[in-house]
Every structure is written in structure tokens, then in C-alpha cells.
CSV table of C-alpha atoms in Angstrom, one decimal:
chain,number,residue,atom,x,y,z
A,1130,MET,CA,218.1,128.1,126.9
A,1131,PRO,CA,219.3,130.6,128.5
A,1132,ASP,CA,218.5,130.3,132.7
A,1133,PHE,CA,216.1,133.0,133.3
A,1134,VAL,CA,214.2,133.4,136.3
A,1135,ARG,CA,211.3,136.1,137.5
A,1136,ARG,CA,212.6,138.4,140.3
A,1137,VAL,CA,212.4,142.2,140.7
A,1138,PRO,CA,216.2,143.9,139.8
A,1139,GLU,CA,218.1,146.4,142.0
A,1140,GLY,CA,216.2,149.6,141.8
A,1141,GLN,CA,213.0,148.3,140.0
A,1142,ASP,CA,209.3,148.1,140.8
A,1143,ARG,CA,207.9,144.9,139.1
A,1144,GLU,CA,209.5,141.7,137.7
A,1145,ARG,CA,211.6,140.5,134.9
A,1146,LEU,CA,213.5,137.9,133.4
A,1147,VAL,CA,216.6,137.9,134.8
A,1148,CYS,CA,219.5,135.7,134.0
A,1149,ARG,CA,220.4,133.2,137.0
A,1150,THR,CA,223.9,133.1,135.5
A,1151,CYS,CA,225.2,136.8,134.8
A,1152,ASP,CA,222.3,139.2,135.9
A,1153,TYR,CA,221.2,140.3,132.1
A,1154,VAL,CA,217.4,141.7,132.1
A,1155,ALA,CA,215.8,140.5,129.5
A,1156,TYR,CA,212.1,143.2,129.5
A,1157,GLU,CA,209.4,141.6,127.7
A,1158,ASN,CA,207.7,144.0,125.6
A,1159,PRO,CA,203.8,144.5,124.0
A,1160,LYS,CA,204.3,143.4,120.7
A,1161,ILE,CA,202.6,145.2,117.4
A,1162,VAL,CA,200.6,143.7,114.9
A,1163,VAL,CA,199.9,146.3,111.8
A,1164,GLY,CA,197.5,145.7,109.4
A,1165,SER,CA,195.1,147.0,107.0
A,1166,VAL,CA,191.9,147.1,105.8
A,1167,ILE,CA,192.5,147.7,102.1
A,1168,HIS,CA,189.1,148.8,100.4
A,1169,ASP,CA,187.5,149.8,96.8
A,1170,GLY,CA,184.4,151.5,97.3
A,1171,ASP,CA,181.4,149.2,99.3
A,1172,LYS,CA,184.5,146.0,98.9
A,1173,VAL,CA,187.3,145.5,101.7
A,1174,LEU,CA,190.1,142.3,101.0
A,1175,LEU,CA,190.2,139.1,103.1
A,1176,CYS,CA,192.6,136.5,103.5
A,1177,ARG,CA,191.8,132.9,104.4
A,1178,ARG,CA,194.5,132.1,106.6
A,1179,ALA,CA,196.9,128.9,105.2
A,1180,ILE,CA,199.0,128.6,109.2
A,1181,GLU,CA,197.7,128.1,112.7
A,1182,PRO,CA,196.8,129.8,114.8
A,1183,ARG,CA,193.2,129.9,113.4
A,1184,ARG,CA,194.0,128.1,109.9
A,1185,GLY,CA,190.9,128.4,107.6
A,1186,PHE,CA,189.7,131.5,109.1
A,1187,TRP,CA,189.5,135.0,107.6
A,1188,THR,CA,191.7,137.8,108.3
A,1189,ILE,CA,192.4,141.3,106.8
A,1190,PRO,CA,196.0,141.2,106.1
A,1191,ALA,CA,198.0,141.7,109.3
A,1192,GLY,CA,201.2,140.6,111.1
A,1193,TYR,CA,204.0,141.2,113.2
A,1194,MET,CA,206.0,145.0,112.9
A,1195,GLU,CA,209.1,143.8,112.0
A,1196,THR,CA,212.3,146.1,113.5
A,1197,GLY,CA,214.0,148.9,111.4
A,1198,GLU,CA,210.7,149.8,109.3
A,1199,THR,CA,207.7,152.4,110.1
A,1200,VAL,CA,204.0,151.1,111.1
A,1201,ALA,CA,202.8,152.0,107.5
A,1202,GLN,CA,205.6,150.1,105.7
A,1203,GLY,CA,204.8,147.1,108.2
A,1204,ALA,CA,201.0,147.2,107.1
A,1205,GLU,CA,202.2,147.4,103.4
A,1206,ARG,CA,204.7,144.7,103.6
A,1207,GLU,CA,202.0,142.2,105.5
A,1208,ALA,CA,199.7,143.5,102.0
A,1209,TRP,CA,202.1,142.0,100.2
A,1210,GLU,CA,203.4,138.8,102.0
A,1211,GLU,CA,199.9,137.9,102.8
A,1212,ALA,CA,197.6,139.0,99.8
A,1213,ARG,CA,200.1,140.3,97.2
A,1214,ALA,CA,198.2,143.5,97.4
A,1215,ARG,CA,200.4,147.2,96.5
A,1216,ILE,CA,198.5,149.2,99.0
A,1217,ALA,CA,198.3,153.1,100.0
A,1218,ILE,CA,198.0,154.0,103.4
A,1219,GLU,CA,195.1,156.6,104.4
A,1220,GLY,CA,195.7,157.1,108.0
A,1221,VAL,CA,195.1,155.0,110.7
A,1222,LEU,CA,191.7,153.8,111.3
A,1223,ALA,CA,192.3,151.7,114.9
A,1224,VAL,CA,194.6,151.1,118.1
A,1225,TYR,CA,193.6,147.9,120.0
A,1226,SER,CA,195.6,146.5,122.9
A,1227,ILE,CA,195.3,142.9,123.8
A,1228,ALA,CA,196.3,143.3,127.2
A,1229,GLU,CA,196.4,139.6,127.9
A,1230,LEU,CA,198.3,138.6,124.9
A,1231,SER,CA,200.5,141.8,125.7
A,1232,GLN,CA,199.5,142.7,122.4
A,1233,VAL,CA,198.6,145.7,120.2
A,1234,GLN,CA,197.1,146.3,116.7
A,1235,ILE,CA,197.9,149.3,115.0
A,1236,ILE,CA,194.6,149.5,111.6
A,1237,PHE,CA,195.4,151.4,108.9
A,1238,ARG,CA,192.9,152.0,106.5
A,1239,ALA,CA,194.0,151.7,102.9
A,1240,HIS,CA,193.0,151.6,99.4
A,1241,TRP,CA,195.2,150.1,96.2
A,1242,ALA,CA,197.5,151.6,94.8
A,1243,GLN,CA,198.3,148.5,92.3
A,1244,PRO,CA,195.3,146.5,90.9
A,1245,GLY,CA,195.6,143.0,91.6
A,1246,PHE,CA,195.8,140.4,94.9
A,1247,ALA,CA,196.5,136.9,95.0
A,1248,PRO,CA,197.3,134.3,97.8
A,1249,GLY,CA,200.6,134.5,99.7
A,1250,PRO,CA,202.2,131.6,101.3
A,1251,GLU,CA,200.4,132.5,104.3
A,1252,SER,CA,196.8,132.9,102.7
A,1253,LEU,CA,194.7,129.9,101.4
A,1254,GLU,CA,192.8,132.5,99.1
A,1255,VAL,CA,192.3,135.9,99.0
A,1256,ARG,CA,189.4,137.2,98.3
A,1257,GLN,CA,186.9,140.6,98.0
A,1258,PHE,CA,183.6,141.1,100.2
A,1259,ILE,CA,180.8,143.4,100.2
A,1260,TRP,CA,179.6,144.4,103.7
A,1261,GLU,CA,176.6,141.9,102.9
A,1262,THR,CA,178.6,138.8,102.1
A,1263,ILE,CA,181.5,139.3,104.7
A,1264,PRO,CA,181.8,135.7,106.6
A,1265,TRP,CA,181.6,136.9,110.4
A,1266,ALA,CA,181.0,133.6,111.7
A,1267,ALA,CA,184.7,132.2,110.0
A,1268,LEU,CA,186.7,135.6,111.0
A,1269,ALA,CA,189.6,134.7,112.5
A,1270,PHE,CA,190.1,137.3,115.5
A,1271,SER,CA,187.5,139.2,117.4
A,1272,SER,CA,190.1,142.5,116.1
A,1273,VAL,CA,188.9,141.8,112.7
A,1274,GLY,CA,185.2,141.9,113.3
A,1275,TRP,CA,185.9,144.9,115.1
A,1276,ALA,CA,188.1,147.0,112.0
A,1277,LEU,CA,185.4,145.9,109.5
A,1278,GLU,CA,183.0,147.2,111.9
A,1279,THR,CA,184.9,150.7,112.4
A,1280,TRP,CA,185.8,151.1,108.6
A,1281,HIS,CA,181.9,150.5,107.8
A,1282,GLN,CA,181.0,153.6,109.7
A,1283,GLY,CA,183.1,156.2,108.4
A,1284,ARG,CA,184.4,154.7,105.2
A,1285,LEU,CA,182.4,157.6,103.9
A,1286,GLU,CA,185.0,159.9,106.4
A,1287,PRO,CA,187.8,161.1,105.7
A,1288,LEU,CA,190.6,159.8,107.9
A,1289,PRO,CA,191.9,162.9,110.1
A,1290,ALA,CA,194.0,161.5,113.4
A,1291,ALA,CA,195.6,159.9,114.3
A,1292,VAL,CA,198.8,161.5,112.4
A,1293,LEU,CA,201.6,159.5,111.5
A,1294,ASN,CA,205.1,161.3,111.4
A,1295,PRO,CA,205.3,164.5,109.8
A,1296,ALA,CA,206.5,164.7,106.5
A,1297,GLU,CA,209.9,165.5,106.4
A,1298,ASP,CA,210.2,162.4,108.9
A,1299,ARG,CA,208.9,159.8,106.5
A,1300,ARG,CA,211.0,157.5,105.2
B,970,MET,CA,225.0,136.8,128.4
B,971,PRO,CA,223.1,133.7,126.1
B,972,ASP,CA,225.7,133.1,123.3
B,973,PHE,CA,223.2,134.4,120.7
B,974,VAL,CA,224.8,134.8,116.5
B,975,ARG,CA,223.1,136.8,113.5
B,976,ARG,CA,221.6,134.1,111.0
B,977,VAL,CA,219.0,133.3,109.0
B,978,PRO,CA,216.6,130.5,110.7
B,979,GLU,CA,215.7,127.9,108.4
B,980,GLY,CA,212.2,128.2,106.9
B,981,GLN,CA,212.6,132.0,107.7
B,982,ASP,CA,213.1,135.4,105.1
B,983,ARG,CA,215.7,137.4,107.1
B,984,GLU,CA,218.2,137.1,110.2
B,985,ARG,CA,217.4,136.6,113.6
B,986,LEU,CA,219.6,136.5,117.0
B,987,VAL,CA,220.0,132.9,117.8
B,988,CYS,CA,221.7,130.9,120.2
B,989,ARG,CA,224.5,129.6,118.7
B,990,THR,CA,224.5,126.4,121.8
B,991,CYS,CA,220.5,125.6,121.4
B,992,ASP,CA,219.4,127.5,117.8
B,993,TYR,CA,216.8,129.1,120.2
B,994,VAL,CA,215.5,132.2,118.3
B,995,ALA,CA,215.0,135.4,120.4
B,996,TYR,CA,212.7,137.8,118.2
B,997,GLU,CA,213.8,141.8,118.6
B,998,ASN,CA,210.5,143.3,118.6
B,999,PRO,CA,209.9,147.2,118.2
B,1000,LYS,CA,208.9,148.8,121.4
B,1001,ILE,CA,205.9,151.0,122.1
B,1002,VAL,CA,206.4,154.2,123.5
B,1003,VAL,CA,202.9,155.3,125.2
B,1004,GLY,CA,202.2,159.3,126.5
B,1005,SER,CA,200.3,162.1,126.5
B,1006,VAL,CA,199.2,165.6,125.7
B,1007,ILE,CA,197.1,166.2,128.9
B,1008,HIS,CA,195.8,169.6,128.2
B,1009,ASP,CA,193.6,172.0,130.3
B,1010,GLY,CA,192.0,175.6,128.0
B,1011,ASP,CA,195.0,176.7,126.5
B,1012,LYS,CA,197.4,174.7,128.8
B,1013,VAL,CA,199.8,171.1,128.5
B,1014,LEU,CA,201.7,169.9,130.8
B,1015,LEU,CA,205.6,169.0,130.3
B,1016,CYS,CA,207.8,167.2,133.0
B,1017,ARG,CA,211.7,168.1,132.5
B,1018,ARG,CA,213.7,164.4,132.9
B,1019,ALA,CA,215.4,163.7,135.6
B,1020,ILE,CA,217.0,160.4,134.0
B,1021,GLU,CA,218.9,160.1,130.4
B,1022,PRO,CA,218.8,160.4,127.7
B,1023,ARG,CA,218.3,164.3,127.4
B,1024,ARG,CA,218.1,165.4,131.1
B,1025,GLY,CA,216.7,168.7,131.9
B,1026,PHE,CA,214.9,168.7,128.5
B,1027,TRP,CA,211.2,168.9,128.3
B,1028,THR,CA,209.0,166.5,127.7
B,1029,ILE,CA,205.2,164.9,127.7
B,1030,PRO,CA,205.0,161.9,130.7
B,1031,ALA,CA,205.6,159.1,128.2
B,1032,GLY,CA,207.3,155.8,128.1
B,1033,TYR,CA,207.8,152.1,127.5
B,1034,MET,CA,204.2,150.3,127.5
B,1035,GLU,CA,204.2,147.1,130.2
B,1036,THR,CA,203.2,143.7,128.9
B,1037,GLY,CA,199.2,142.7,130.1
B,1038,GLU,CA,198.4,146.4,130.1
B,1039,THR,CA,196.4,148.5,127.0
B,1040,VAL,CA,197.5,151.6,125.9
B,1041,ALA,CA,195.7,153.9,127.4
B,1042,GLN,CA,196.5,152.2,131.0
B,1043,GLY,CA,200.1,152.5,129.8
B,1044,ALA,CA,199.6,156.5,129.3
B,1045,GLU,CA,197.9,156.8,132.5
B,1046,ARG,CA,200.4,154.5,134.2
B,1047,GLU,CA,203.1,157.1,132.7
B,1048,ALA,CA,201.5,160.3,133.6
B,1049,TRP,CA,200.9,158.9,137.4
B,1050,GLU,CA,204.6,158.0,137.3
B,1051,GLU,CA,206.1,161.2,135.8
B,1052,ALA,CA,204.0,163.8,136.6
B,1053,ARG,CA,201.9,162.7,139.6
B,1054,ALA,CA,198.7,163.2,137.5
B,1055,ARG,CA,195.3,161.6,137.1
B,1056,ILE,CA,194.1,161.7,133.4
B,1057,ALA,CA,191.5,161.4,131.1
B,1058,ILE,CA,192.3,159.6,127.8
B,1059,GLU,CA,190.4,161.4,124.9
B,1060,GLY,CA,192.0,159.4,122.0
B,1061,VAL,CA,195.1,158.9,119.7
B,1062,LEU,CA,196.5,161.7,118.8
B,1063,ALA,CA,199.4,160.6,116.7
B,1064,VAL,CA,201.2,157.3,116.3
B,1065,TYR,CA,205.0,157.7,115.7
B,1066,SER,CA,207.9,155.6,113.9
B,1067,ILE,CA,211.1,156.2,114.6
B,1068,ALA,CA,212.5,153.3,112.2
B,1069,GLU,CA,216.2,153.5,113.2
B,1070,LEU,CA,215.4,152.8,116.7
B,1071,SER,CA,212.4,150.0,115.9
B,1072,GLN,CA,210.6,152.5,118.0
B,1073,VAL,CA,206.7,153.5,118.1
B,1074,GLN,CA,205.0,155.8,119.9
B,1075,ILE,CA,201.4,156.1,120.4
B,1076,ILE,CA,200.3,159.8,121.8
B,1077,PHE,CA,197.3,160.3,123.6
B,1078,ARG,CA,195.0,163.5,123.9
B,1079,ALA,CA,194.3,164.0,127.5
B,1080,HIS,CA,192.4,166.1,130.3
B,1081,TRP,CA,192.3,165.9,133.6
B,1082,ALA,CA,190.3,163.1,136.0
B,1083,GLN,CA,192.4,164.9,139.1
B,1084,PRO,CA,193.7,167.9,139.3
B,1085,GLY,CA,197.2,168.2,140.7
B,1086,PHE,CA,200.8,167.3,139.6
B,1087,ALA,CA,204.1,166.7,140.8
B,1088,PRO,CA,206.9,165.6,139.8
B,1089,GLY,CA,207.3,161.5,139.8
B,1090,PRO,CA,211.2,160.3,139.9
B,1091,GLU,CA,212.4,160.4,137.0
B,1092,SER,CA,211.0,164.3,136.5
B,1093,LEU,CA,212.7,167.6,137.7
B,1094,GLU,CA,210.1,169.3,136.8
B,1095,VAL,CA,206.4,169.4,136.0
B,1096,ARG,CA,204.9,172.3,134.6
B,1097,GLN,CA,201.6,173.7,132.6
B,1098,PHE,CA,202.9,176.0,129.7
B,1099,ILE,CA,200.4,177.8,127.7
B,1100,TRP,CA,201.3,178.0,123.1
B,1101,GLU,CA,203.7,181.3,123.5
B,1102,THR,CA,205.7,179.9,126.6
B,1103,ILE,CA,206.5,176.3,125.8
B,1104,PRO,CA,210.4,175.9,125.6
B,1105,TRP,CA,210.6,174.5,122.5
B,1106,ALA,CA,214.7,174.8,122.6
B,1107,ALA,CA,214.9,172.4,125.0
B,1108,LEU,CA,212.7,169.5,124.2
B,1109,ALA,CA,213.6,166.3,124.6
B,1110,PHE,CA,213.2,164.8,121.9
B,1111,SER,CA,211.6,166.1,118.1
B,1112,SER,CA,208.5,164.2,118.6
B,1113,VAL,CA,207.8,166.1,121.6
B,1114,GLY,CA,207.4,168.9,119.4
B,1115,TRP,CA,205.3,166.5,116.6
B,1116,ALA,CA,202.6,166.1,119.5
B,1117,LEU,CA,202.4,169.6,120.5
B,1118,GLU,CA,202.2,170.8,117.1
B,1119,THR,CA,198.8,168.2,116.2
B,1120,TRP,CA,197.5,168.7,119.6
B,1121,HIS,CA,197.8,172.6,119.0
B,1122,GLN,CA,196.4,172.6,115.1
B,1123,GLY,CA,193.5,170.7,116.5
B,1124,ARG,CA,193.2,171.0,119.9
B,1125,LEU,CA,189.1,172.8,119.8
B,1126,GLU,CA,188.2,169.8,117.7
B,1127,PRO,CA,186.8,166.3,118.7
B,1128,LEU,CA,189.4,163.4,118.2
B,1129,PRO,CA,186.7,160.6,115.6
B,1130,ALA,CA,189.8,158.2,114.9
B,1131,ALA,CA,191.3,156.5,115.9
B,1132,VAL,CA,189.8,154.2,117.7
B,1133,LEU,CA,191.0,152.6,120.8
B,1134,ASN,CA,188.8,148.6,121.7
B,1135,PRO,CA,185.4,148.6,121.7
B,1136,ALA,CA,183.7,149.6,125.0
B,1137,GLU,CA,182.8,146.1,125.6
B,1138,ASP,CA,186.7,144.8,125.1
B,1139,ARG,CA,188.0,147.4,127.4
B,1140,ARG,CA,189.2,146.9,130.6
């Protein structure tokens, strides 16, 4: 483990992790989680987590964004990894900040690009739920409930904002 | 500098930065930039950069999100640091991915919470522009132009999506 200490580097205004030996500054950045509410009519897809934290609880397909991908690509990758689902992103449903974890969650609304789903290695079970059967008491995280509520309120409307990259800059 | 090598850690599916000495995995995460188009009628605020990259070019107030803050708080902080502007966030205008830089930009639409602006230490000059006078050829980054275009197209409409944290989880 590098020998970091927390101090204010010269010319800066807040504490950073600085190596005692070589003054290297390891900037700590908030982490981005990308995920999607995948809907089909009045049904949404949920995964029962096979891993900690919150093993056995239900979540939308979501996970840490990797370097070198767009937010939409990250959400598509997570849908495949956790639910073996091929999805088409419709737009940004919500942007949640979990400040105490320094985490930002970018949640998309998506529909099926191809039919079919199955548990990936991080899921015990994958199922579609209609609104009345969503297992509210067994959701893994508060933000899963927020995203489902937001989807339900606006599920019949288009998603005009927030926009993603212009088409010519999309990969 | 810690002695990192790039290799696939046991049980994972992609290369990570791993310390040769102690097997510590330094996850590289995409970085989040938060910024805002601050409008007042048909005018928007731009800052001329006092720092590299793109010193002397114009940008909206934006910068790296810090740990422990929400995306909206980050945009408010940057508006203060770069333009001495106190702003009120209206909603998310755009989410841009700059995949080759592993950067995600979350851009808000905002108006003035208090009147007044002035250059902060990272700005040479801060000015309001009407649409016809925006210095397109002297914008610092492509995404500044995207955000201004998006603002201009939808400037008379409310911003229904994407939603931020529910009110009871907002700080």
C-alpha cells in the first residue's frame, strides 16, 4: 500500500491524499454508477443480488462505470452482465447523488433491443414485475425505489431532457 | 510513485492497475465534471479561462466534482469559484460522455440566486452574452457549444427530466 497521508498540497485549498515519500497526489473522485429501468409496457426488470452488499435483495441492473466507455454503454454493459439483457437506451431518467458515499448514479430508461433475460454471475434471479408486485420491502437500495417511482410517474411520456452527446459525437 | 503494473487481477475480467509489491488494485474511475449554463432572459454567462488547457478560451463555469458533495452542489461551487456567481439550479440540461478522456460531464441549467459576477482565480474575464454574440470560434471545448445549443433550443421550456434526488434526500 502506498504511504499516503491526508494534507493540503501547496497552492490548493483542501486536503488530498499525498504520498509521504514522493509527494504524489492521489485525487479521490466520486464514483459513477450507471443503471437502467428496463420497461416493457407495465413491467420492469429487477435482479436479485448474488453479491454483497445487500445479497438477496432486488435491484435494477446497475454498476460502476468503467473507463473508456460512455454512460449509455456502461448501462448497456451492466444490463448484459447482470441480467443477460440487450437493451436500447431511451434517455436519462434520473441523476442521483449519494454524497456520503461520494457516488453519482446516472439512471436511464430503456426498453428491450432483443427479447430474453437470465441471471448473470452477480444475480441469483432476474424477473419482470408489474407495479403492484414490486417487492418494495426487499429492494437493495433507496435509489432503486426512487428510480422506480420516477419511471412510474412518467412512464407514458417521452424523455426530452437531459440530452446525451450529439449524434455525431456518439459512439 | 507506487510501483503499478497493468494486469488482470484474479477473478476479474479486465486489466487494472495493480501494485507489484502488495497486489493493491488501484481502480481507475471516470471523472465527473459538473457545470452550468447560467441564463437570464436571452443572456448566458461565459468565463475566459486563466488556466490551461485552453487558456484564453471561453467556457461555462464547470470543473471536477469533489468527494462528499452532490452534483448540484458541485455545479454551485464551480459557479462561485470561477465566476463569483451565486446560482439556483433548475435541472439537468445534459449528460455528456467524453469516452476517450473517461470523463462524464453533468451540465445543469441555472439562473441567478443573487445578482453579480466577477472573475475567480481561474478566469481572466466573465461576461454575459446574448445568442448572437457568443464567441463560437473561441469556445474552450466542443461540449460547451453542445450545452449552449441545447440550452438555446429548450430555453423556454421547463426541465421535467432528469430528476435529482427526492426532496427528502437532498441536502
